[in-house]
Short mmCIF file of C-alpha atoms and ligand atoms in Angstrom, two decimals:
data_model
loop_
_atom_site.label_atom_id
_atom_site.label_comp_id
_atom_site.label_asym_id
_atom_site.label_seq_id
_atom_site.Cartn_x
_atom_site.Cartn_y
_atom_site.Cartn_z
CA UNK A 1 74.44 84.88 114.20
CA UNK A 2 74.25 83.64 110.89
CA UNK A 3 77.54 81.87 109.26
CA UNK A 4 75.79 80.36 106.66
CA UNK A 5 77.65 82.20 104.08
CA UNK A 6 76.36 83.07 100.52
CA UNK A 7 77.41 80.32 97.93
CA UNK A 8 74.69 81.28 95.61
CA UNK A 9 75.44 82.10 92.08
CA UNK A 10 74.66 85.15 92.58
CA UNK A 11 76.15 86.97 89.17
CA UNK A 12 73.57 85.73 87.34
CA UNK A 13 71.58 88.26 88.05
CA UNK A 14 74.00 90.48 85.57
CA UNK A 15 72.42 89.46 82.45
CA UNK A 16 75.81 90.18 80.76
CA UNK A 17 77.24 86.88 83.00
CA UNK A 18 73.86 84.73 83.09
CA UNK A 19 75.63 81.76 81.53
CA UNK A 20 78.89 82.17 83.30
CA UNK A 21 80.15 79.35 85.04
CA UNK A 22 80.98 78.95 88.73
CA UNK A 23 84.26 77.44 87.17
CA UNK A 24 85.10 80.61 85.39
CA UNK A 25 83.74 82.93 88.00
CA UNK A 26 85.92 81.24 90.20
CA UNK A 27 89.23 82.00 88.24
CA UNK A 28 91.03 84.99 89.34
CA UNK A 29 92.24 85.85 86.05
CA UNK A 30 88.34 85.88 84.28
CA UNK A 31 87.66 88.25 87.98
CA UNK A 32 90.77 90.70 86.06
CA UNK A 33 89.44 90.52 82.91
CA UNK A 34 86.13 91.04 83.31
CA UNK A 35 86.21 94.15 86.36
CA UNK A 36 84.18 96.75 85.51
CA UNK A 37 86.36 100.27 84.44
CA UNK A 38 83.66 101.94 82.53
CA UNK A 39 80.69 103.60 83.27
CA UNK A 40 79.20 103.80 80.38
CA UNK A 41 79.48 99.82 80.00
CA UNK A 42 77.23 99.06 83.18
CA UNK A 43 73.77 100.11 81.31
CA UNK A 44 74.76 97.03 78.51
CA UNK A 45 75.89 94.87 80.95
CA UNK A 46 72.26 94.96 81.94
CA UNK A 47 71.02 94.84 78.83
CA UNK A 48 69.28 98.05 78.97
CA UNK A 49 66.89 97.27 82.27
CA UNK A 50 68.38 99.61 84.94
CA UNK A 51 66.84 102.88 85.38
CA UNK A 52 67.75 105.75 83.43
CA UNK A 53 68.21 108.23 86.53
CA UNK A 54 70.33 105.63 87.78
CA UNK A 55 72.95 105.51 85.06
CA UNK A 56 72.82 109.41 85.26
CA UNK A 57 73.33 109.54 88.79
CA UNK A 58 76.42 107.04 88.62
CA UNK A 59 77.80 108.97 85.99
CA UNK A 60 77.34 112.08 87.89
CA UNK A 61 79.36 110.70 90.65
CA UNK A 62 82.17 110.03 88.56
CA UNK A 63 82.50 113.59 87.55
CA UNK A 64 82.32 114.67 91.45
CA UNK A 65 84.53 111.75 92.91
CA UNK A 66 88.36 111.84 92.98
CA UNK A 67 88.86 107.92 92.45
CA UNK A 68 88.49 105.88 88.96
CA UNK A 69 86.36 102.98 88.61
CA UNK A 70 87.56 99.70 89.06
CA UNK A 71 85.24 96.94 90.76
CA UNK A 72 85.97 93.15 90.60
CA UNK A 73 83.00 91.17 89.16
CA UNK A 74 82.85 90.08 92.55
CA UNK A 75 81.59 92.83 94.37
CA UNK A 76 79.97 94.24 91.34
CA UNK A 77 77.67 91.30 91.28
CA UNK A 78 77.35 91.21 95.50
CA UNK A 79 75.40 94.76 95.17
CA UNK A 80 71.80 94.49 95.35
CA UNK A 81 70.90 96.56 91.98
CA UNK A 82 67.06 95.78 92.90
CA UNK A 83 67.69 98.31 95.75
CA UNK A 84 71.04 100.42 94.70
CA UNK A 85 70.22 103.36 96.84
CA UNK A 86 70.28 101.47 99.78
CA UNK A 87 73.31 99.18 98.91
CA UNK A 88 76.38 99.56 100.77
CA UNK A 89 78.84 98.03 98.41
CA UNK A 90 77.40 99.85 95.55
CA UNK A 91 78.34 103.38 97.46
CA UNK A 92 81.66 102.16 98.57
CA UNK A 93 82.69 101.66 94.68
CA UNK A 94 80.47 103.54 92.60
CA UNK A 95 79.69 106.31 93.91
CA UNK A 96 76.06 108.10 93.05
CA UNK A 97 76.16 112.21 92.29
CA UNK A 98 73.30 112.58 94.35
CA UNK A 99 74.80 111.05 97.60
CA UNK A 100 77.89 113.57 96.86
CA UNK A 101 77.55 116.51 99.96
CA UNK A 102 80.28 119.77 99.71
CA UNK A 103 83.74 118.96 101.10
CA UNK A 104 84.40 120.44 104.85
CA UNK A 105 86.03 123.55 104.79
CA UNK A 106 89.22 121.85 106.62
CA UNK A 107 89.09 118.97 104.32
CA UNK A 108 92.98 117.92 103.05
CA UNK A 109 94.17 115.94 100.17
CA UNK A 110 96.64 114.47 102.43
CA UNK A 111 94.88 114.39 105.67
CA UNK A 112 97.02 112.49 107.36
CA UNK A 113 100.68 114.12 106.40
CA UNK A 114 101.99 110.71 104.90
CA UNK A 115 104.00 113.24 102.28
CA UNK A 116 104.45 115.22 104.98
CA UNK A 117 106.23 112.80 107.55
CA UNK A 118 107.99 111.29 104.65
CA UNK A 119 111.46 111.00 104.69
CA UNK A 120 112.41 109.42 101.56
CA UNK A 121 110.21 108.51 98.60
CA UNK A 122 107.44 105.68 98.67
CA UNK A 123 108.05 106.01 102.43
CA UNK A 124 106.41 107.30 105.39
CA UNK A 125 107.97 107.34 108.79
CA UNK A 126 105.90 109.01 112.03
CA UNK A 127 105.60 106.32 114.74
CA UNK A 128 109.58 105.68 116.10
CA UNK A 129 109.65 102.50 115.34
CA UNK A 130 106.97 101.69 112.25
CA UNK A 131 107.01 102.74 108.88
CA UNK A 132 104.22 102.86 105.75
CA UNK A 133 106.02 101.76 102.78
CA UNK A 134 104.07 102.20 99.41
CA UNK A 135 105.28 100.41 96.57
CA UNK A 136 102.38 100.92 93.92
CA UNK A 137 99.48 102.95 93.32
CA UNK A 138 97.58 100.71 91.58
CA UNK A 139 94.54 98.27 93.36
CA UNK A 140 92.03 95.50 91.97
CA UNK A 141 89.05 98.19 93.27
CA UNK A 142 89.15 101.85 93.73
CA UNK A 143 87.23 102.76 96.74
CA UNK A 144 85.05 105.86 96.36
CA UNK A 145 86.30 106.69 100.17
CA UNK A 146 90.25 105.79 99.76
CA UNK A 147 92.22 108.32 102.02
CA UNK A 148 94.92 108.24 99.72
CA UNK A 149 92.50 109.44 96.48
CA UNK A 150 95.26 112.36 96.30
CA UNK A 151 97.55 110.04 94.29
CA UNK A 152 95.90 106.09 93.89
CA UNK A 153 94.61 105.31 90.84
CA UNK A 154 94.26 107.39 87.54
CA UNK A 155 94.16 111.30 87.24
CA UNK A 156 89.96 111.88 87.54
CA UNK A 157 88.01 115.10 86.78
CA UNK A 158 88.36 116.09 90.06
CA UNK A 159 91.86 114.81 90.94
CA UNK A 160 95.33 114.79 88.70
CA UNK A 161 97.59 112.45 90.10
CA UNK A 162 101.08 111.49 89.56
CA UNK A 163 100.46 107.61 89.96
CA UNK A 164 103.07 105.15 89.52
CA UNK A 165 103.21 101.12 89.25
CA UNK A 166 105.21 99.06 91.22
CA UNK A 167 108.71 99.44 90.28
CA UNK A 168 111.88 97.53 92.12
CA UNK A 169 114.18 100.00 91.04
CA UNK A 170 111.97 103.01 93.03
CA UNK A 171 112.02 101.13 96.04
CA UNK A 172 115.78 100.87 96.75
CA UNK A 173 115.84 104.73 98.48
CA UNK A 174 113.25 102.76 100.73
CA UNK A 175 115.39 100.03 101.47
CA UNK A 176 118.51 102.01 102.13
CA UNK A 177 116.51 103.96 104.72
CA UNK A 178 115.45 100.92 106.36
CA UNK A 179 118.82 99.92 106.47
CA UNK A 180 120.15 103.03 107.97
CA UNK A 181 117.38 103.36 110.83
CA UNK A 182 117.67 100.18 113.44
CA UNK A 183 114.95 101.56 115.24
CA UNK A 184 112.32 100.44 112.65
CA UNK A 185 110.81 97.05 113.43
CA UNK A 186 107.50 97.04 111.15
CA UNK A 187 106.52 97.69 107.68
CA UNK A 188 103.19 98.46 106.72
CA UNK A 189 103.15 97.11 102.74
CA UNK A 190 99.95 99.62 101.42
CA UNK A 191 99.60 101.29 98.51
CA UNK A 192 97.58 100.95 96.14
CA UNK A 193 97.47 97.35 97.19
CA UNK A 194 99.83 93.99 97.62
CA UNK A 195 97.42 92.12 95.57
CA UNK A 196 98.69 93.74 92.52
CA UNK A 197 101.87 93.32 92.97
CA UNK A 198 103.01 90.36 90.68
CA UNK A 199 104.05 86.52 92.62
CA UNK A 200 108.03 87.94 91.39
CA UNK A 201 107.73 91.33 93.29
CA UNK A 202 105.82 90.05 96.23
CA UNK A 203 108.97 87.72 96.94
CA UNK A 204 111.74 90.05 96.31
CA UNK A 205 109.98 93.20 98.35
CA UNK A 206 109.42 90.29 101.49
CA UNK A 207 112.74 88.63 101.10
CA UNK A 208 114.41 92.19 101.41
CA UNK A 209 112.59 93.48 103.78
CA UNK A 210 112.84 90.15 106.19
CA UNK A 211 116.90 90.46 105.33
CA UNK A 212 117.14 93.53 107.51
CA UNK A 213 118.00 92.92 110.71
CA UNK A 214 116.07 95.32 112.19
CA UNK A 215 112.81 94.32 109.87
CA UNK A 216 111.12 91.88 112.71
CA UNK A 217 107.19 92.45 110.94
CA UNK A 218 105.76 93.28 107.90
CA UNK A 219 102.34 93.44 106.78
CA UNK A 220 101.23 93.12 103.52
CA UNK A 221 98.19 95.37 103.53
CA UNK A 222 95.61 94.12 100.62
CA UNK A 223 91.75 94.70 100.30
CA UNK A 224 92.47 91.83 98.12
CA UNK A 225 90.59 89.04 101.14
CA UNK A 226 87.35 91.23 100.83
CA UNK A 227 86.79 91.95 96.83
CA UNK A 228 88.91 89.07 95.33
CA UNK A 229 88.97 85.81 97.08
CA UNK A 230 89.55 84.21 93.70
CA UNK A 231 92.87 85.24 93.85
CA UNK A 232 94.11 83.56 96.81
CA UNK A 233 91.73 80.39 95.26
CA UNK A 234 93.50 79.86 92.04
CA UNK A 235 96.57 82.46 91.75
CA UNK A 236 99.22 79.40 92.68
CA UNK A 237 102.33 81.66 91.41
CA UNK A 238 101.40 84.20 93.76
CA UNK A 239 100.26 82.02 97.13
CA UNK A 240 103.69 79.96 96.21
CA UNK A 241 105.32 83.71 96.73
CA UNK A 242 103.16 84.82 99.72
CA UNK A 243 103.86 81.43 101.69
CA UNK A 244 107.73 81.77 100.95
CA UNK A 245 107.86 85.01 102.33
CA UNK A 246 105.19 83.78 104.91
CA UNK A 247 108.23 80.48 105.89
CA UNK A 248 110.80 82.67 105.77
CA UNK A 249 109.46 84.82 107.99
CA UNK A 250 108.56 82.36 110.61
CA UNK A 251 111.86 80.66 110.22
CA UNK A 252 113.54 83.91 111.02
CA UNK A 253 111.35 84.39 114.50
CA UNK A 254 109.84 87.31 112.16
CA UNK A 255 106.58 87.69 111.38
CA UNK A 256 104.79 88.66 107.83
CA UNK A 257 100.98 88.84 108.03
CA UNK A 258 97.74 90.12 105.98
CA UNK A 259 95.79 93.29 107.12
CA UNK A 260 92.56 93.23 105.02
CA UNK A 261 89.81 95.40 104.44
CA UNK A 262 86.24 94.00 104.96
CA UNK A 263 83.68 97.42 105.70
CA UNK A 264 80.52 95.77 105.37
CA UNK A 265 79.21 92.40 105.86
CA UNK A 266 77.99 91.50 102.11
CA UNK A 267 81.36 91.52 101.63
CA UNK A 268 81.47 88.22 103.04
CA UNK A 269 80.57 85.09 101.13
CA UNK A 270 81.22 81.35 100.86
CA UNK A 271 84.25 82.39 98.29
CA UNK A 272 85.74 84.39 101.79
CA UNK A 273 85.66 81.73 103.94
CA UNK A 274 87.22 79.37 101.76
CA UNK A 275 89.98 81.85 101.08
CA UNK A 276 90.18 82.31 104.29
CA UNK A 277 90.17 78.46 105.29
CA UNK A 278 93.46 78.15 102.73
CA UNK A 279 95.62 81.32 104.88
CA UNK A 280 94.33 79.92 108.13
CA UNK A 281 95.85 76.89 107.08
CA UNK A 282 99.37 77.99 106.24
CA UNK A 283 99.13 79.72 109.43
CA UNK A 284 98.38 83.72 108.47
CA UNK A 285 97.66 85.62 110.72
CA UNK A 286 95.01 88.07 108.89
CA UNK A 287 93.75 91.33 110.79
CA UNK A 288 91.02 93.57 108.97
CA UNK A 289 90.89 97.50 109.26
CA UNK A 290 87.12 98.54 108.66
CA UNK A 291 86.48 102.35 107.53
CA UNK A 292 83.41 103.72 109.49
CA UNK A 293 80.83 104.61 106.93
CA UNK A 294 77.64 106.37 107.09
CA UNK A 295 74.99 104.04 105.16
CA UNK A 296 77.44 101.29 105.72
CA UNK A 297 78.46 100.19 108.96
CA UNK A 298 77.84 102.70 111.18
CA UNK A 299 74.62 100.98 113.21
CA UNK A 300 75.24 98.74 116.21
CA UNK A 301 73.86 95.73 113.59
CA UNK A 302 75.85 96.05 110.72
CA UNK A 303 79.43 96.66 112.63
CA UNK A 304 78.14 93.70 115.55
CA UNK A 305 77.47 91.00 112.25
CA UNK A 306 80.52 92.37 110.72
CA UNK A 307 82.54 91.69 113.86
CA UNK A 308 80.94 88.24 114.73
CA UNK A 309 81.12 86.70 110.92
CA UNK A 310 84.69 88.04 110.07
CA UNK A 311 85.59 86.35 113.37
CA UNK A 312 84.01 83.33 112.56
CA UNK A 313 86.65 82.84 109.51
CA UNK A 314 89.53 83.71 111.45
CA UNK A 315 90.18 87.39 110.16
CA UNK A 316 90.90 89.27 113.84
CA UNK A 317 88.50 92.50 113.34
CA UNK A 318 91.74 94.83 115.38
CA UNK A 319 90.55 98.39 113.75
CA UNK A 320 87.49 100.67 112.72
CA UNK A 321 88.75 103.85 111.40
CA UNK A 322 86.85 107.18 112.09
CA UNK A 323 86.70 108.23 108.36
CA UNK A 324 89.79 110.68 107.31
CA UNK A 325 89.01 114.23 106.44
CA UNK A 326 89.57 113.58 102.84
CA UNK A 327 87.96 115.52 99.47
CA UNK A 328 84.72 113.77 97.81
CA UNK A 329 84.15 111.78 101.15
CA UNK A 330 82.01 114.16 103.56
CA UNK A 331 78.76 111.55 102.36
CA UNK A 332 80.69 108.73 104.34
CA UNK A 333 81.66 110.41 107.74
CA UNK A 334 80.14 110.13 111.45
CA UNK A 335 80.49 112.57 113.93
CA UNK A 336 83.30 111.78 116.30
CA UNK A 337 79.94 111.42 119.11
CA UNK A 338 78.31 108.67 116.67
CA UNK A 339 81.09 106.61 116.56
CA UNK A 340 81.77 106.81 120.61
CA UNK A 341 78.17 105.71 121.13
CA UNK A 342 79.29 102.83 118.77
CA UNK A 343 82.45 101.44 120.74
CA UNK A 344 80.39 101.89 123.74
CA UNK A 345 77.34 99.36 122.45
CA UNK A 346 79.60 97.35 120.65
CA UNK A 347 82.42 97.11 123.66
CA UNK A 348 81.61 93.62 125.70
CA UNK A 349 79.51 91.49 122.93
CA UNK A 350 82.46 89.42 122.32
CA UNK A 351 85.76 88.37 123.11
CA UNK A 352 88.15 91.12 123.22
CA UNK A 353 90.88 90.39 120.84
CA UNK A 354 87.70 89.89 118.61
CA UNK A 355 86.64 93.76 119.23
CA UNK A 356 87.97 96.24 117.36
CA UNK A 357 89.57 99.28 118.64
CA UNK A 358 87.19 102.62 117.23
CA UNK A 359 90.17 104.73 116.72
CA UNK A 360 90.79 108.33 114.84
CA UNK A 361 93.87 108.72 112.65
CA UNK A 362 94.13 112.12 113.48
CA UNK A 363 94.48 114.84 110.98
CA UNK A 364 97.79 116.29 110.30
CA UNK A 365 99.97 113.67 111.09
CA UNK A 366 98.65 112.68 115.03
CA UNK A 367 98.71 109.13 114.70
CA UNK A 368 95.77 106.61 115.59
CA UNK A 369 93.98 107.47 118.91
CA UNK A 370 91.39 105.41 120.40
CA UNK A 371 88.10 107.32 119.56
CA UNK A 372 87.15 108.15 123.12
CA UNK A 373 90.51 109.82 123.85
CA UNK A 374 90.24 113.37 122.59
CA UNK A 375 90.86 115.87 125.54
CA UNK A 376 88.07 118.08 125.01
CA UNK A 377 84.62 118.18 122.33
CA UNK A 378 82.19 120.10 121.57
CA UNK A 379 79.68 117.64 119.60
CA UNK A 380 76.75 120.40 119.45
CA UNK A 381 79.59 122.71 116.65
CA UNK A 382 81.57 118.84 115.90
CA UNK A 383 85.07 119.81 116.88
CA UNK A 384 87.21 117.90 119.12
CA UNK A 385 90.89 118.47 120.44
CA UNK A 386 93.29 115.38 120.61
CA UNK A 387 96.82 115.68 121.83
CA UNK A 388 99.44 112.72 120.98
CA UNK A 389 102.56 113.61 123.01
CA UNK A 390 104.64 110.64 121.65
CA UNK A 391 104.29 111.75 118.20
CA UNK A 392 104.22 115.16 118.24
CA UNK A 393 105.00 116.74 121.42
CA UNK A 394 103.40 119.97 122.12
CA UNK A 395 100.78 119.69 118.87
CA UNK A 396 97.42 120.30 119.23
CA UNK A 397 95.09 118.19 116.72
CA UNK A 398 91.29 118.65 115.83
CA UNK A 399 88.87 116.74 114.29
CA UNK A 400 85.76 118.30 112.19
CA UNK A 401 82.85 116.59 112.52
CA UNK A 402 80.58 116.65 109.12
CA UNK A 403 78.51 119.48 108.72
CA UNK A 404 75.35 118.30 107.63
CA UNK A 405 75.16 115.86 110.84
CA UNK A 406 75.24 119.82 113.07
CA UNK A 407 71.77 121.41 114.13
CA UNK A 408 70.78 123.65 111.63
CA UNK A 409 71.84 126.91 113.24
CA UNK A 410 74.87 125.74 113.50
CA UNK A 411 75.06 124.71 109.97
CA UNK A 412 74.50 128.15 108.91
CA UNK A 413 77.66 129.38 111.64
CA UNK A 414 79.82 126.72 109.58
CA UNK A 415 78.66 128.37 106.61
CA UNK A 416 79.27 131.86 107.15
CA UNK A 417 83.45 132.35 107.03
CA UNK A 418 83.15 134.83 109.41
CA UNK A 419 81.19 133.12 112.04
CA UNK A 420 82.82 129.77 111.36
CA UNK A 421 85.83 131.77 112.38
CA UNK A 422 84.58 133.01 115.32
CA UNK A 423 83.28 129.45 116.70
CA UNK A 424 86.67 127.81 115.64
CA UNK A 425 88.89 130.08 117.36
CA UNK A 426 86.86 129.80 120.63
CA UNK A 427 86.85 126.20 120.46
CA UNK A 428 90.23 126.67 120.31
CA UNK A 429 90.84 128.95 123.21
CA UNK A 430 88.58 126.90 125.05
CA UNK A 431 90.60 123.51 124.57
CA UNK A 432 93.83 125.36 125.44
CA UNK A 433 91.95 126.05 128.87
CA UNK A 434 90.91 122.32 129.39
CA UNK A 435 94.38 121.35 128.30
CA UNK A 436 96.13 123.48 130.57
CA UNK A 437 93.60 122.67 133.74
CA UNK A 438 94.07 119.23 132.67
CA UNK A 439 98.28 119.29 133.45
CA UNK A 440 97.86 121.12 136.43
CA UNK A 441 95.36 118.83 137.74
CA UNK A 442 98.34 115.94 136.90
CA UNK A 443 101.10 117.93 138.21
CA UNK A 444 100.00 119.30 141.09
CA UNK A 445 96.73 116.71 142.51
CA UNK A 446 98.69 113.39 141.20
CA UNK A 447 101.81 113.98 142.43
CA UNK A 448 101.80 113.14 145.28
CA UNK A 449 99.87 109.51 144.65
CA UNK A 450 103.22 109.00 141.47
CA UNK A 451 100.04 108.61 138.65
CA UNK A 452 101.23 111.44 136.94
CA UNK A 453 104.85 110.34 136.60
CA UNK A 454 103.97 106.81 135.76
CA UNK A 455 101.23 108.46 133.02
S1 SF4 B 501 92.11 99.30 98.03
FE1 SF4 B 501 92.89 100.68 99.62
S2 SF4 B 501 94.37 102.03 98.58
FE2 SF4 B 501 93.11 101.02 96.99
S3 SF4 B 501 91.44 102.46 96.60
FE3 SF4 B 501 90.70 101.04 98.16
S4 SF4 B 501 91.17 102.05 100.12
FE4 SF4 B 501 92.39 103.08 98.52
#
């Protein structure tokens, strides 16, 4: 494996930043003011030499996706514009027209039920004893596949959103709730993202949070590590906040760590490692969650380097997400076979608190499952069945596999309402069989061995 990370200067090849320094590239504050928000700026920022059809085709993604543009000079100059069509980080942030494929017919703004399971504002609460707290909706990059595209970042042609910056004043509902339920232990920080929350708010949301008794982890979630190393390089206001809230933490026999957001390994430079090098050494713990993605990540090479070099800078790789049945994303997913085929190569070629865990977050509120634990699938028509008794006893979830992946006569079934009904309710009949075989089979032939009651 190669760990020889990239510590070229490689935005020179923008002409727009030919004579900028490694100095100022460096500086997290010339990485704010110089992201890219604009479309219509890219074609002078090349003075003119990219393709025509390719400005077209990025501007004809931005009238199909739901998410602005926003893209840190850092990953905007880590895309290969000599081969755009093939570059992963230039489909993860700016999306093409001509990649865009019709949403699923079961598609949901919020796939997942976070508004759904949400108790108070800013606040979601499904697992007993975890909750997703979400103090901003504002990040350093919009991602064109961001499961929560139904309200981060700006209003778009395809979306309007009610977004909202972070405020302390919004958050105290959140707190209160905390407060008043001692059977949460973790908060998930997300957003938006942490890294835009200023040094000031970072300590007072930690320092309240790690006041709780009941608080005993909280993660600040960030894609920050993977499109913005410059911050944690030469923001000192804001490391000074993260490593109080980091002591405090550890002085309180709590824990606060960084879950990151690395989906591809050209993510990964020299400026990464050193960032990483600087939490390492304060002792953060830093855990990435990866988003399976066609074109991306989704071959045995590309997820095996991204495994082996994020573990070679000390960021734990812990989860691959099958991609969330979200609008404007149906270019990006696998089936739910693809990615099983995936865990199985992958499974073995490394340590395994080094391996992630290929898991589904399942629609409609199921929680993450590991990806090989649906009950019953079909992959020839793409549905599977998942069951998660602990969160939703009794529910019945299913997973849609992306059309265009199907053989072509079952395309045209998916197609036609009236067949896709047909095939969807006997996949559904069917699974209630397999379910209900599969209980007896635990109630009656484990019973007597006690599997079933310890299961
Ligand atoms: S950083 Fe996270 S929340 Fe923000 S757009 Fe990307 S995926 Fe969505």
């Amino acid at each position: 494996m190669n760990y020889e990370f990239r510590d070229d200067e490689f935005w020179k090849q923008i002409p727009a930043w030919k004579d900028v320094t490694r100095e100022e590239f460096g500086d997290h504050k010339w990485q704010l003011k110089n992201s890219v928000t604009k479309v219509a700026k890219i074609a002078d920022m090349f003075d003119g030499t990219l393709p025509a059809e390719l400005i077209a085709d990025i501007e004809e993604g931005q009238v199909q996706t739901p998410m602005n543009v926003r893209i840190t000079p850092y990953i905007f100059a880590l895309i290969d514009w000599s081969n755009p069509y093939k570059d992963p980080l230039l489909k993860q942030f700016l999306p093409l027209g001509s990649q865009f494929l019709p949403n699923h017919p079961y598609h949901m703004d919020d796939s997942l039920h976070e508004d759904v399971d949400s108790p108070v504002p800013l606040l979601t609460h499904r697992y007993p004893d975890k909750v997703l707290f979400l103090p901003t909706t504002v990040c350093p990059v919009y991602c064109s596949y961001c499961t929560r595209s139904r309200l981060v970042g700006g209003t778009t042609d395809t979306k309007n959103k009610e977004t909202y910056g972070a405020n302390v004043k919004n958050w105290e509902p959140a707190f209160e709730y905390l407060r008043n339920h001692p059977e949460v232990e973790d908060v998930v920080i997300s957003g938006g993202d942490a890294f835009m929350l200023k040094a000031s708010l970072i300590k007072i949301l930690g320092e309240t949070l790690l006041d709780i008794p009941n608080i005993r982890r909280i993660r600040f979630a960030t894609k920050g590590v993977a499109i913005f190393p410059q911050k944690i390089l030469t923001d000192e206001d804001w490391m000074e906040a993260l490593t109080d809230v980091h002591k405090k933490a550890v002085s309180m026999g709590k824990a606060a760590v960084i879950h990151t957001h690395f989906s591809s390994p050209n993510e990964i430079t020299k400026w990464s490692q050193l960032a990483m090098d600087r939490l390492h050494g304060m002792g953060m713990i830093v855990r990435n969650q990866a988003v399976l993605q066609e074109g991306v990540n989704n071959s045995y090479e590309e997820m095996h380097k991204l495994v082996k070099q994020l573990s070679y800078i000390n960021i734990q790789p812990y989860y691959v997400y099958q991609h969330d049945m979200v609008p404007g994303c149906e270019h990006f997913r696998t089936t739910v076979g693809e990615a099983c085929r995936l865990e199985s190569k992958i499974r073995g070629t490394t340590a395994g608190f080094n391996m992630p865990l290929i898991i589904c977050d399942l629609p409609e509120g199921g929680g993450k499952r590991p990806i090989h634990s649906y009950f019953y699938y079909d992959e020839e028509i793409g549905i599977s069945a998942w069951r998660a008794p602990l969160v939703k006893e009794g529910k019945v979830f299913y997973y849609y596999d992306p059309i265009v992946k199907l053989k072509p006569e079952i395309q045209d079934k998916w197609n036609d309402e009236t067949l896709r009904d047909q095939m969807v309710e006997d996949f559904k009949k069917k699974a209630a069989e397999v379910m209900e075989a599969k209980d007896a089979y635990e109630k009656e032939v484990l019973k007597d061995s006690g599997v079933a009651e310890q299961a």
